[in-house]
């Protein structure tokens, strides 16, 4: 496995529609997926889509840290999940607004509306069907990553660009208020 350079906003690959993976079991796709997991963990981030390492194919990786799990969800982290040709079905379209960052837009965070509950379907690296029911942060991460496969960045989804901010400023302000810092990892 290897850490790959992360492509940043302005690169055309981040604005293109990614191509479906024809052979999920191919060695090249496995290597790409493993490199993406390593790159995500090293960043550190909670998700990564193949276009973010410059490869225009429909492949995402993500994870959900323990502190992001919702009450009522199974405890513990969601370890890195690799999804080939992911598709989202919205189960509950109720909008939840939450803060997001992106490894391809370093330093910035913004408030983004997302569907409250989704079902993720796709394939694993053996070509077997994979399904995940996701709510809250879990659903948010998946929606953010699948957007990358369609050339969509979180800033496109923002309704009010006034919430766009440098994360370090928000952390400084939170520290001044003696409140817990609002930490955010990119995706
Ligand atoms: Ni992102």
PDB file of C-alpha atoms and ligand atoms in Angstrom:
ATOM      1  CA  UNK A   1       0.000   0.000   0.000  1.00  0.00           C
ATOM      2  CA  UNK A   2       1.075   3.544  -0.567  1.00  0.00           C
ATOM      3  CA  UNK A   3      -0.099   7.019   0.296  1.00  0.00           C
ATOM      4  CA  UNK A   4      -1.039   8.865  -2.875  1.00  0.00           C
ATOM      5  CA  UNK A   5      -1.056  12.641  -3.384  1.00  0.00           C
ATOM      6  CA  UNK A   6      -4.496  14.195  -2.880  1.00  0.00           C
ATOM      7  CA  UNK A   7      -5.819  16.242  -5.782  1.00  0.00           C
ATOM      8  CA  UNK A   8      -7.125  19.664  -4.775  1.00  0.00           C
ATOM      9  CA  UNK A   9      -9.959  21.834  -6.067  1.00  0.00           C
ATOM     10  CA  UNK A  10      -9.224  23.264  -9.482  1.00  0.00           C
ATOM     11  CA  UNK A  11      -8.158  19.932 -10.949  1.00  0.00           C
ATOM     12  CA  UNK A  12     -10.594  18.935 -13.726  1.00  0.00           C
ATOM     13  CA  UNK A  13     -10.835  15.332 -12.425  1.00  0.00           C
ATOM     14  CA  UNK A  14     -12.761  16.659  -9.408  1.00  0.00           C
ATOM     15  CA  UNK A  15     -15.376  18.161 -11.728  1.00  0.00           C
ATOM     16  CA  UNK A  16     -15.809  15.199 -14.075  1.00  0.00           C
ATOM     17  CA  UNK A  17     -18.229  12.298 -13.851  1.00  0.00           C
ATOM     18  CA  UNK A  18     -16.267   9.190 -12.884  1.00  0.00           C
ATOM     19  CA  UNK A  19     -16.547   5.974 -14.901  1.00  0.00           C
ATOM     20  CA  UNK A  20     -18.037   2.757 -13.495  1.00  0.00           C
ATOM     21  CA  UNK A  21     -15.532   0.090 -12.481  1.00  0.00           C
ATOM     22  CA  UNK A  22     -15.854  -2.765 -14.986  1.00  0.00           C
ATOM     23  CA  UNK A  23     -13.913  -5.357 -12.979  1.00  0.00           C
ATOM     24  CA  UNK A  24     -14.068  -4.816  -9.195  1.00  0.00           C
ATOM     25  CA  UNK A  25     -11.785  -7.811  -8.628  1.00  0.00           C
ATOM     26  CA  UNK A  26      -8.913  -6.567 -10.728  1.00  0.00           C
ATOM     27  CA  UNK A  27      -5.516  -6.142  -9.053  1.00  0.00           C
ATOM     28  CA  UNK A  28      -5.378  -2.499 -10.159  1.00  0.00           C
ATOM     29  CA  UNK A  29      -8.654  -1.701  -8.395  1.00  0.00           C
ATOM     30  CA  UNK A  30      -7.565  -3.536  -5.246  1.00  0.00           C
ATOM     31  CA  UNK A  31      -4.298  -1.612  -5.172  1.00  0.00           C
ATOM     32  CA  UNK A  32      -6.120   1.663  -5.759  1.00  0.00           C
ATOM     33  CA  UNK A  33      -8.620   0.919  -2.969  1.00  0.00           C
ATOM     34  CA  UNK A  34      -5.904  -0.072  -0.491  1.00  0.00           C
ATOM     35  CA  UNK A  35      -3.896   3.028  -1.352  1.00  0.00           C
ATOM     36  CA  UNK A  36      -7.010   5.161  -0.854  1.00  0.00           C
ATOM     37  CA  UNK A  37      -7.590   3.688   2.614  1.00  0.00           C
ATOM     38  CA  UNK A  38      -3.994   4.381   3.567  1.00  0.00           C
ATOM     39  CA  UNK A  39      -4.184   7.900   2.120  1.00  0.00           C
ATOM     40  CA  UNK A  40      -7.436   8.596   4.014  1.00  0.00           C
ATOM     41  CA  UNK A  41      -6.038   7.364   7.329  1.00  0.00           C
ATOM     42  CA  UNK A  42      -2.784   9.243   6.898  1.00  0.00           C
ATOM     43  CA  UNK A  43      -4.443  12.567   6.015  1.00  0.00           C
ATOM     44  CA  UNK A  44      -6.329  11.996   8.375  1.00  0.00           C
ATOM     45  CA  UNK A  45      -9.810  11.972   6.890  1.00  0.00           C
ATOM     46  CA  UNK A  46     -13.064  10.044   7.132  1.00  0.00           C
ATOM     47  CA  UNK A  47     -13.605   9.433   3.454  1.00  0.00           C
ATOM     48  CA  UNK A  48     -11.984   9.549   0.056  1.00  0.00           C
ATOM     49  CA  UNK A  49     -13.222   9.125  -3.506  1.00  0.00           C
ATOM     50  CA  UNK A  50     -10.994   7.896  -6.347  1.00  0.00           C
ATOM     51  CA  UNK A  51     -11.069  11.231  -8.231  1.00  0.00           C
ATOM     52  CA  UNK A  52      -9.392  12.752  -5.158  1.00  0.00           C
ATOM     53  CA  UNK A  53      -6.296  10.717  -5.970  1.00  0.00           C
ATOM     54  CA  UNK A  54      -6.652  11.609  -9.630  1.00  0.00           C
ATOM     55  CA  UNK A  55      -8.408   8.454 -10.827  1.00  0.00           C
ATOM     56  CA  UNK A  56     -11.808   8.967 -12.478  1.00  0.00           C
ATOM     57  CA  UNK A  57     -13.511   5.734 -11.447  1.00  0.00           C
ATOM     58  CA  UNK A  58     -16.502   5.047  -9.179  1.00  0.00           C
ATOM     59  CA  UNK A  59     -14.796   3.880  -6.020  1.00  0.00           C
ATOM     60  CA  UNK A  60     -15.047   5.311  -2.512  1.00  0.00           C
ATOM     61  CA  UNK A  61     -13.608   4.518   0.899  1.00  0.00           C
ATOM     62  CA  UNK A  62     -14.887   5.856   4.217  1.00  0.00           C
ATOM     63  CA  UNK A  63     -14.970   5.231   7.934  1.00  0.00           C
ATOM     64  CA  UNK A  64     -17.009   6.449  10.887  1.00  0.00           C
ATOM     65  CA  UNK A  65     -15.082   7.164  14.110  1.00  0.00           C
ATOM     66  CA  UNK A  66     -16.690   6.002  17.380  1.00  0.00           C
ATOM     67  CA  UNK A  67     -17.425   9.561  18.495  1.00  0.00           C
ATOM     68  CA  UNK A  68     -19.545  10.040  15.379  1.00  0.00           C
ATOM     69  CA  UNK A  69     -21.828   7.083  16.059  1.00  0.00           C
ATOM     70  CA  UNK A  70     -25.405   7.974  16.890  1.00  0.00           C
ATOM     71  CA  UNK A  71     -27.399   6.758  19.859  1.00  0.00           C
ATOM     72  CA  UNK A  72     -29.181   3.629  18.777  1.00  0.00           C
ATOM     73  CA  UNK A  73     -26.543   2.659  16.251  1.00  0.00           C
ATOM     74  CA  UNK A  74     -24.254  -0.274  16.962  1.00  0.00           C
ATOM     75  CA  UNK A  75     -21.368   0.901  19.170  1.00  0.00           C
ATOM     76  CA  UNK A  76     -17.820   1.265  17.972  1.00  0.00           C
ATOM     77  CA  UNK A  77     -16.277   2.625  14.827  1.00  0.00           C
ATOM     78  CA  UNK A  78     -17.188   1.694  11.292  1.00  0.00           C
ATOM     79  CA  UNK A  79     -13.832   0.507  10.025  1.00  0.00           C
ATOM     80  CA  UNK A  80     -12.732   1.539   6.572  1.00  0.00           C
ATOM     81  CA  UNK A  81     -15.342   0.446   4.053  1.00  0.00           C
ATOM     82  CA  UNK A  82     -14.446   0.089   0.370  1.00  0.00           C
ATOM     83  CA  UNK A  83     -17.344   0.456  -2.074  1.00  0.00           C
ATOM     84  CA  UNK A  84     -17.129  -0.075  -5.808  1.00  0.00           C
ATOM     85  CA  UNK A  85     -19.800   1.507  -8.026  1.00  0.00           C
ATOM     86  CA  UNK A  86     -21.725   2.906  -5.036  1.00  0.00           C
ATOM     87  CA  UNK A  87     -25.342   3.983  -5.329  1.00  0.00           C
ATOM     88  CA  UNK A  88     -27.467   5.856  -2.831  1.00  0.00           C
ATOM     89  CA  UNK A  89     -31.160   5.386  -2.192  1.00  0.00           C
ATOM     90  CA  UNK A  90     -32.650   8.068   0.021  1.00  0.00           C
ATOM     91  CA  UNK A  91     -34.729   6.502   2.810  1.00  0.00           C
ATOM     92  CA  UNK A  92     -35.523   9.706   4.694  1.00  0.00           C
ATOM     93  CA  UNK A  93     -35.052  12.929   2.734  1.00  0.00           C
ATOM     94  CA  UNK A  94     -35.418  15.086   5.836  1.00  0.00           C
ATOM     95  CA  UNK A  95     -32.573  17.562   5.623  1.00  0.00           C
ATOM     96  CA  UNK A  96     -29.951  17.646   8.309  1.00  0.00           C
ATOM     97  CA  UNK A  97     -27.474  20.497   8.186  1.00  0.00           C
ATOM     98  CA  UNK A  98     -23.995  19.684   9.393  1.00  0.00           C
ATOM     99  CA  UNK A  99     -20.425  20.856   9.027  1.00  0.00           C
ATOM    100  CA  UNK A 100     -18.240  19.258   6.375  1.00  0.00           C
ATOM    101  CA  UNK A 101     -14.705  19.587   5.189  1.00  0.00           C
ATOM    102  CA  UNK A 102     -12.933  18.011   2.243  1.00  0.00           C
ATOM    103  CA  UNK A 103      -9.352  16.859   1.802  1.00  0.00           C
ATOM    104  CA  UNK A 104      -9.472  18.426  -1.665  1.00  0.00           C
ATOM    105  CA  UNK A 105     -10.407  21.823  -0.151  1.00  0.00           C
ATOM    106  CA  UNK A 106      -7.903  21.947   2.693  1.00  0.00           C
ATOM    107  CA  UNK A 107      -8.500  24.156   5.706  1.00  0.00           C
ATOM    108  CA  UNK A 108     -12.113  25.065   4.979  1.00  0.00           C
ATOM    109  CA  UNK A 109     -15.380  23.798   6.432  1.00  0.00           C
ATOM    110  CA  UNK A 110     -18.987  24.705   5.747  1.00  0.00           C
ATOM    111  CA  UNK A 111     -22.564  23.862   6.670  1.00  0.00           C
ATOM    112  CA  UNK A 112     -24.147  21.426   4.211  1.00  0.00           C
ATOM    113  CA  UNK A 113     -27.692  19.991   4.064  1.00  0.00           C
ATOM    114  CA  UNK A 114     -27.875  16.221   3.559  1.00  0.00           C
ATOM    115  CA  UNK A 115     -30.584  13.564   3.610  1.00  0.00           C
ATOM    116  CA  UNK A 116     -31.050  12.117   7.094  1.00  0.00           C
ATOM    117  CA  UNK A 117     -31.111   8.470   6.137  1.00  0.00           C
ATOM    118  CA  UNK A 118     -29.918   6.523   3.118  1.00  0.00           C
ATOM    119  CA  UNK A 119     -29.183   3.048   1.898  1.00  0.00           C
ATOM    120  CA  UNK A 120     -25.833   2.547   0.214  1.00  0.00           C
ATOM    121  CA  UNK A 121     -25.460  -0.284  -2.274  1.00  0.00           C
ATOM    122  CA  UNK A 122     -22.467  -1.303  -4.323  1.00  0.00           C
ATOM    123  CA  UNK A 123     -19.867  -4.020  -4.645  1.00  0.00           C
ATOM    124  CA  UNK A 124     -16.926  -5.069  -2.522  1.00  0.00           C
ATOM    125  CA  UNK A 125     -13.508  -5.926  -3.939  1.00  0.00           C
ATOM    126  CA  UNK A 126     -14.632  -9.495  -4.599  1.00  0.00           C
ATOM    127  CA  UNK A 127     -17.522  -8.223  -6.689  1.00  0.00           C
ATOM    128  CA  UNK A 128     -20.090  -9.217  -4.051  1.00  0.00           C
ATOM    129  CA  UNK A 129     -23.068  -6.962  -3.335  1.00  0.00           C
ATOM    130  CA  UNK A 130     -22.661  -4.695  -0.338  1.00  0.00           C
ATOM    131  CA  UNK A 131     -25.429  -2.806   1.464  1.00  0.00           C
ATOM    132  CA  UNK A 132     -25.258  -0.296   4.294  1.00  0.00           C
ATOM    133  CA  UNK A 133     -28.098   1.486   6.036  1.00  0.00           C
ATOM    134  CA  UNK A 134     -26.798   4.822   7.252  1.00  0.00           C
ATOM    135  CA  UNK A 135     -28.056   7.749   9.294  1.00  0.00           C
ATOM    136  CA  UNK A 136     -26.572  10.971  10.582  1.00  0.00           C
ATOM    137  CA  UNK A 137     -22.818  11.378  10.139  1.00  0.00           C
ATOM    138  CA  UNK A 138     -22.544   7.970   8.468  1.00  0.00           C
ATOM    139  CA  UNK A 139     -25.114   9.009   5.847  1.00  0.00           C
ATOM    140  CA  UNK A 140     -23.405  12.397   5.441  1.00  0.00           C
ATOM    141  CA  UNK A 141     -19.988  10.901   4.697  1.00  0.00           C
ATOM    142  CA  UNK A 142     -21.409   8.551   2.077  1.00  0.00           C
ATOM    143  CA  UNK A 143     -23.351  11.344   0.356  1.00  0.00           C
ATOM    144  CA  UNK A 144     -20.233  13.531   0.312  1.00  0.00           C
ATOM    145  CA  UNK A 145     -18.103  10.765  -1.232  1.00  0.00           C
ATOM    146  CA  UNK A 146     -20.628   9.692  -3.858  1.00  0.00           C
ATOM    147  CA  UNK A 147     -21.007  13.350  -4.851  1.00  0.00           C
ATOM    148  CA  UNK A 148     -17.282  13.326  -5.703  1.00  0.00           C
ATOM    149  CA  UNK A 149     -17.999  10.645  -8.324  1.00  0.00           C
ATOM    150  CA  UNK A 150     -20.363  13.048 -10.050  1.00  0.00           C
ATOM    151  CA  UNK A 151     -17.990  15.994  -9.974  1.00  0.00           C
ATOM    152  CA  UNK A 152     -19.855  17.636  -7.096  1.00  0.00           C
ATOM    153  CA  UNK A 153     -18.071  19.289  -4.160  1.00  0.00           C
ATOM    154  CA  UNK A 154     -19.688  20.103  -0.817  1.00  0.00           C
ATOM    155  CA  UNK A 155     -19.494  23.813  -1.477  1.00  0.00           C
ATOM    156  CA  UNK A 156     -21.919  23.263  -4.386  1.00  0.00           C
ATOM    157  CA  UNK A 157     -24.469  21.974  -1.866  1.00  0.00           C
ATOM    158  CA  UNK A 158     -24.119  24.867   0.571  1.00  0.00           C
ATOM    159  CA  UNK A 159     -27.102  27.209   0.746  1.00  0.00           C
ATOM    160  CA  UNK A 160     -25.290  29.973   2.551  1.00  0.00           C
ATOM    161  CA  UNK A 161     -21.631  30.541   1.802  1.00  0.00           C
ATOM    162  CA  UNK A 162     -21.368  32.705   4.913  1.00  0.00           C
ATOM    163  CA  UNK A 163     -20.888  29.512   6.917  1.00  0.00           C
ATOM    164  CA  UNK A 164     -17.747  28.723   4.926  1.00  0.00           C
ATOM    165  CA  UNK A 165     -14.838  29.141   7.339  1.00  0.00           C
ATOM    166  CA  UNK A 166     -11.277  28.197   8.053  1.00  0.00           C
ATOM    167  CA  UNK A 167     -11.413  25.333  10.515  1.00  0.00           C
ATOM    168  CA  UNK A 168      -8.484  26.699  12.510  1.00  0.00           C
ATOM    169  CA  UNK A 169     -10.390  29.940  13.111  1.00  0.00           C
ATOM    170  CA  UNK A 170     -13.413  28.035  14.404  1.00  0.00           C
ATOM    171  CA  UNK A 171     -11.159  26.012  16.695  1.00  0.00           C
ATOM    172  CA  UNK A 172      -9.478  29.186  17.984  1.00  0.00           C
ATOM    173  CA  UNK A 173     -12.846  30.801  18.639  1.00  0.00           C
ATOM    174  CA  UNK A 174     -14.150  27.704  20.395  1.00  0.00           C
ATOM    175  CA  UNK A 175     -11.040  27.674  22.591  1.00  0.00           C
ATOM    176  CA  UNK A 176     -11.602  31.333  23.496  1.00  0.00           C
ATOM    177  CA  UNK A 177     -15.114  30.483  24.576  1.00  0.00           C
ATOM    178  CA  UNK A 178     -13.640  27.680  26.701  1.00  0.00           C
ATOM    179  CA  UNK A 179     -15.996  25.341  24.928  1.00  0.00           C
ATOM    180  CA  UNK A 180     -15.026  22.053  23.346  1.00  0.00           C
ATOM    181  CA  UNK A 181     -13.382  22.695  19.991  1.00  0.00           C
ATOM    182  CA  UNK A 182     -15.449  21.822  16.964  1.00  0.00           C
ATOM    183  CA  UNK A 183     -13.084  19.436  15.289  1.00  0.00           C
ATOM    184  CA  UNK A 184     -13.739  18.217  11.824  1.00  0.00           C
ATOM    185  CA  UNK A 185     -11.829  15.867   9.643  1.00  0.00           C
ATOM    186  CA  UNK A 186     -12.016  16.142   5.911  1.00  0.00           C
ATOM    187  CA  UNK A 187     -13.455  13.696   3.472  1.00  0.00           C
TER     188      UNK A 187
HETATM  189 NI1  LIG B   1     -14.368  15.506  -0.138  1.00  0.00          NI
END
